GROMACS .gro file of C-alpha atoms in nm:
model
  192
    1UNK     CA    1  -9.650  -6.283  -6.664
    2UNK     CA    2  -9.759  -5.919  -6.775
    3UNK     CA    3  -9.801  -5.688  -6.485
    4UNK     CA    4 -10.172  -5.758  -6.481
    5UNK     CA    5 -10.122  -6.055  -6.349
    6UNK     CA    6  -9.889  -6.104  -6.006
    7UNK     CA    7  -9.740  -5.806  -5.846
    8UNK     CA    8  -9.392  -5.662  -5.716
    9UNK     CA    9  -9.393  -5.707  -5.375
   10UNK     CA   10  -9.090  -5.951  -5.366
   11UNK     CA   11  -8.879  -5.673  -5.563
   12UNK     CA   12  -8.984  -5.409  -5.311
   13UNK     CA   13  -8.924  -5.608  -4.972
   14UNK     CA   14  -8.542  -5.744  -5.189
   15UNK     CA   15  -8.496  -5.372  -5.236
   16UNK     CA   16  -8.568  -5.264  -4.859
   17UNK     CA   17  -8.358  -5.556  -4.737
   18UNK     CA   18  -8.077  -5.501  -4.992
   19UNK     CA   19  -8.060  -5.168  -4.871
   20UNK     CA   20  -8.084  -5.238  -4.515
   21UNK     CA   21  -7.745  -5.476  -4.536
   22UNK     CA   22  -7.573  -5.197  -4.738
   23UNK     CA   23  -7.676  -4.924  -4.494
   24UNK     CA   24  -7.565  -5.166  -4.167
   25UNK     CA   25  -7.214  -5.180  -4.384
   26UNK     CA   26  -7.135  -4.889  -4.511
   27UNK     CA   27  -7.283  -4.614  -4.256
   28UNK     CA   28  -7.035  -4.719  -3.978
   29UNK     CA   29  -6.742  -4.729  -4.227
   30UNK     CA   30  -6.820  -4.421  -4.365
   31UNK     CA   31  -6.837  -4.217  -4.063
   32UNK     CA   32  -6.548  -4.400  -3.904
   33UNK     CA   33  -6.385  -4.274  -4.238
   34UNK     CA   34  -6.481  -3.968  -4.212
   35UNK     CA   35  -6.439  -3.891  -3.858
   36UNK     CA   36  -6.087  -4.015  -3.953
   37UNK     CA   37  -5.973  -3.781  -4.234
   38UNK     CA   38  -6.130  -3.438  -4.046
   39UNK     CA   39  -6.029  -3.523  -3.718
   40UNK     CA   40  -5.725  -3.704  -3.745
   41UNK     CA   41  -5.580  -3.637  -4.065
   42UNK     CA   42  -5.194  -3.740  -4.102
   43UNK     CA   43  -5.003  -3.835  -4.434
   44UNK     CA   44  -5.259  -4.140  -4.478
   45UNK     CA   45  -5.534  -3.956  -4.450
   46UNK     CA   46  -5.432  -3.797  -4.771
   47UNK     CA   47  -5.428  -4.168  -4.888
   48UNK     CA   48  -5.759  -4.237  -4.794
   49UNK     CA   49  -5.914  -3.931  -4.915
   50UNK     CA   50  -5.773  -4.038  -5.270
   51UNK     CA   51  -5.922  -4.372  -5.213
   52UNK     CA   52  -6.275  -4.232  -5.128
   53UNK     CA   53  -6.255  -3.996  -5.388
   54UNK     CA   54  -6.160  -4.272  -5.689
   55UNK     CA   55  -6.440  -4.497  -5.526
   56UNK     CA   56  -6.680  -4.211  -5.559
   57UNK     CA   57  -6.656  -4.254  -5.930
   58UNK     CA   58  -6.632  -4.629  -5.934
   59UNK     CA   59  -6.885  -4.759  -6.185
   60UNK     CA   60  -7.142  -4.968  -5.986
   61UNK     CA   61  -7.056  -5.250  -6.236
   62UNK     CA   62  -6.723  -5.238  -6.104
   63UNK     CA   63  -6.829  -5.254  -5.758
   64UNK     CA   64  -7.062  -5.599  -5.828
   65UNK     CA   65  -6.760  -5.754  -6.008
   66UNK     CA   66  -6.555  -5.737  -5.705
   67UNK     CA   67  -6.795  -5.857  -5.493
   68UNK     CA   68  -6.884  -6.124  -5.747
   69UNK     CA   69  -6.512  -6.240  -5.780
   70UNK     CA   70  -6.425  -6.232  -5.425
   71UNK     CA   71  -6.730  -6.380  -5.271
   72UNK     CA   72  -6.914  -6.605  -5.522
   73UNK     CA   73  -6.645  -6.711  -5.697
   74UNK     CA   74  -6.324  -6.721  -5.483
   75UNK     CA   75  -6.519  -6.811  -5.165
   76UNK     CA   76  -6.810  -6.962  -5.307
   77UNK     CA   77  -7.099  -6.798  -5.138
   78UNK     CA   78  -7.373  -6.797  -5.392
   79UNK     CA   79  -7.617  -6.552  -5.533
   80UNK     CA   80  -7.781  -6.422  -5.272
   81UNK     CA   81  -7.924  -6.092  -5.121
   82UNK     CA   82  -7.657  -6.043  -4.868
   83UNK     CA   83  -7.372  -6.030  -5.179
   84UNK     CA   84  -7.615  -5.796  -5.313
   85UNK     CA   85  -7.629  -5.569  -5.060
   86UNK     CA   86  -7.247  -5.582  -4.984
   87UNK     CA   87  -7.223  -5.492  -5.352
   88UNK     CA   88  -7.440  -5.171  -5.271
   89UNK     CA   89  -7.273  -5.095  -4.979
   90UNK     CA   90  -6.961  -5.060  -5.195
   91UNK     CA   91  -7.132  -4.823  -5.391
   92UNK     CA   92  -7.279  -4.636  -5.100
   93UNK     CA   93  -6.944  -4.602  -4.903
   94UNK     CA   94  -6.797  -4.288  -5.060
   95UNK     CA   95  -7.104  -4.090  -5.091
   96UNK     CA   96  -7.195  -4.144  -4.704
   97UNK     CA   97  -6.780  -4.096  -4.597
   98UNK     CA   98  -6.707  -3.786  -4.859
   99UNK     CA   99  -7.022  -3.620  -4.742
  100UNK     CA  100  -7.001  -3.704  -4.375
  101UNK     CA  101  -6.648  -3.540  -4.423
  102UNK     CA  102  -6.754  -3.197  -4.545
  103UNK     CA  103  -7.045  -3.193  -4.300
  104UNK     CA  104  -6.786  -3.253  -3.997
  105UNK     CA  105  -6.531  -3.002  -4.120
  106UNK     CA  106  -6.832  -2.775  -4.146
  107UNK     CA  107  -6.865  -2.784  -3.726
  108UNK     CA  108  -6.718  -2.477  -3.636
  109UNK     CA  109  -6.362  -2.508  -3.462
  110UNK     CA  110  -6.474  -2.301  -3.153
  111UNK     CA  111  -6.724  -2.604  -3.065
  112UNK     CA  112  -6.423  -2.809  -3.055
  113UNK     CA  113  -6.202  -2.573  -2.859
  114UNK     CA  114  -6.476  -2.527  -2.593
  115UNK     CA  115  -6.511  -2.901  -2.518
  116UNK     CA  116  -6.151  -2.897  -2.483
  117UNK     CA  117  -6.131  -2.631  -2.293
  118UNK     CA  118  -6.343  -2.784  -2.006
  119UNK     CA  119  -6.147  -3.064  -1.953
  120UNK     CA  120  -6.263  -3.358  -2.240
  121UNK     CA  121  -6.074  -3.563  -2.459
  122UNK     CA  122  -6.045  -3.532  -2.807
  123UNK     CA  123  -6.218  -3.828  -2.880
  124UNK     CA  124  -6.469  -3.743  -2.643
  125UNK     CA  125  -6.553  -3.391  -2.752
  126UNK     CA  126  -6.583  -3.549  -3.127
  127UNK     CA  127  -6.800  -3.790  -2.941
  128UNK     CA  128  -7.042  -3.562  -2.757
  129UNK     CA  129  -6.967  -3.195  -2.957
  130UNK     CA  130  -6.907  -3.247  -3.264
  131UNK     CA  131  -7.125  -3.549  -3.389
  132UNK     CA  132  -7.421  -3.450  -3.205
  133UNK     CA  133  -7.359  -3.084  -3.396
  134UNK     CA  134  -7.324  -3.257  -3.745
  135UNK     CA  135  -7.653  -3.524  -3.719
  136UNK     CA  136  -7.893  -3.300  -3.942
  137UNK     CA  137  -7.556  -3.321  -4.233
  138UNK     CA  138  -7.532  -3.696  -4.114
  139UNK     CA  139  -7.822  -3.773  -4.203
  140UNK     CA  140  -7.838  -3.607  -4.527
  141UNK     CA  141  -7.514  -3.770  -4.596
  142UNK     CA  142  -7.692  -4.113  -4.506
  143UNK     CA  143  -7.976  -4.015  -4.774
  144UNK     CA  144  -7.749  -3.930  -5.014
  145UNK     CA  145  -7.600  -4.273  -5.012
  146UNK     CA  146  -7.943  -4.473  -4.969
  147UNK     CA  147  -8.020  -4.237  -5.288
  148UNK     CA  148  -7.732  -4.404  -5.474
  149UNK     CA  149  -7.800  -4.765  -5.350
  150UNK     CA  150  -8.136  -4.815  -5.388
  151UNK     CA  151  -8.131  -4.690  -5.779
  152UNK     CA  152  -7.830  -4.938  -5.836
  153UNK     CA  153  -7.919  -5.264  -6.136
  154UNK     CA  154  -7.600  -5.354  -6.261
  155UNK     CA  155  -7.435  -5.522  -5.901
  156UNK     CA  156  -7.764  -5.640  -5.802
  157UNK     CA  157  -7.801  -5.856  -6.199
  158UNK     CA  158  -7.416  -5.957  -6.117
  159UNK     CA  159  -7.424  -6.077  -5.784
  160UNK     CA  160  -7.782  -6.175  -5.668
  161UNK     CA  161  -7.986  -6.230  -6.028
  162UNK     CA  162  -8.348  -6.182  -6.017
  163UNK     CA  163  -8.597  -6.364  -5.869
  164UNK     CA  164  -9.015  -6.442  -5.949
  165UNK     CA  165  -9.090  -6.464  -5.599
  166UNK     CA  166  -9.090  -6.330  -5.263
  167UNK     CA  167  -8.752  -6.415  -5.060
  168UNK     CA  168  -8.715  -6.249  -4.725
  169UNK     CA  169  -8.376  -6.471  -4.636
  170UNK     CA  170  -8.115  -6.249  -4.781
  171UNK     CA  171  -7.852  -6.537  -4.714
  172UNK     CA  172  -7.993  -6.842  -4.930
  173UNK     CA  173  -8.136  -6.789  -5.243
  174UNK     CA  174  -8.143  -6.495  -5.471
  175UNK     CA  175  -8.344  -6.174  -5.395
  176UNK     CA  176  -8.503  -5.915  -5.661
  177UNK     CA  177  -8.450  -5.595  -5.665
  178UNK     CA  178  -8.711  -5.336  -5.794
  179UNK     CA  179  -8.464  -5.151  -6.051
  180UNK     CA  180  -8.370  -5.513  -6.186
  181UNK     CA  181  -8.763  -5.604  -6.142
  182UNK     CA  182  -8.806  -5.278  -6.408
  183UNK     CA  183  -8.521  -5.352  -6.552
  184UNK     CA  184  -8.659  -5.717  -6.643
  185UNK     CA  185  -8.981  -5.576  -6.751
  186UNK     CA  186  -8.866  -5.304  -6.952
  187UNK     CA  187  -8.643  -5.563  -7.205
  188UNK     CA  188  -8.976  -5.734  -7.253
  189UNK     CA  189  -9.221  -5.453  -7.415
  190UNK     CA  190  -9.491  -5.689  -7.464
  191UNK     CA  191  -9.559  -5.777  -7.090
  192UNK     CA  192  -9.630  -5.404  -7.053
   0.00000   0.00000   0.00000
């Protein structure tokens, strides 16, 4: 139908869902990541931060192949919202852990001596010092990757395919996205 007739809820509440499964996935890997590489560091660390780095440039098509070979086709999962959102999750990952990174090696060392100085752990002044110092960067880093998932077409087409109506069940059927919804509309001229 042309977009006088019907509407695009379903796209927008596939989109906030999509992104809420990618954020749930990727924002506790990322930091974990990145509290890893500036606090730990360590030969694999410099393994890692080559990882993050190549991902960062990983073409989102890439990223909704994988997820289409590994869990619709090897597993046989289906096209869903969930393998959509685990799709851009993959996408989000480096953005939120690179970020995160610079943000936490922006805390300045004396916050970290100080908590050690009174008697705390490591872990526990990263814990209570140097997180709590970094939230305003954390959450930029967090937008930053929301930013990249939410514009993303190509993974969601792969691995969820579009959908006419409203699904709120990420786990059974598909789920549209509102990129693919434009996308969908913009191949047909006429329906505009």
């Amino acid at each position: 139908n042309p977009l006088t007739q019907g509407g695009i809820k379903h796209a927008i509440f596939g989109s906030l869902i999509e992104l809420g499964i990618a954020v749930v996935v990727s924002l506790p890997l990322g930091l974990a990541t990145a509290v890893y590489l500036s606090e730990v560091g360590g030969r694999f660390a410099r393994v890692v931060r080559t990882i993050v780095e190549a991902m960062t440039a990983l073409p989102d098509l890439v990223a909704g192949l994988f997820v289409y070979a590994f869990l619709i086709v090897a597993l046989g999962y289906g096209r869903t919202g969930f393998a959509a959102g685990l799709a851009l999750s993959i996408t989000m990952l480096p953005i939120i852990a690179r970020s995160s990174e610079v943000v936490l090696r922006v805390v300045p060392g004396g916050l970290r001596e100080a908590g050690l100085a009174l008697g705390a752990s490591h872990w526990r002044t990263v814990w209570q010092v140097v997180l709590p110092t970094a939230r305003t960067g954390l959450g930029t880093a967090l937008i930053l990757g929301m930013a990249r998932g939410i514009g993303e077409t190509a993974p969601v087409l792969i691995v969820s395919s579009a959908s006419t109506y409203t699904q709120i069940n990420p786990f059974s059927n598909p789920m549209n996205s509102l990129p693919l919804f434009i996308y969908d509309k913009l191949k047909q001229p006429d329906h505009l």
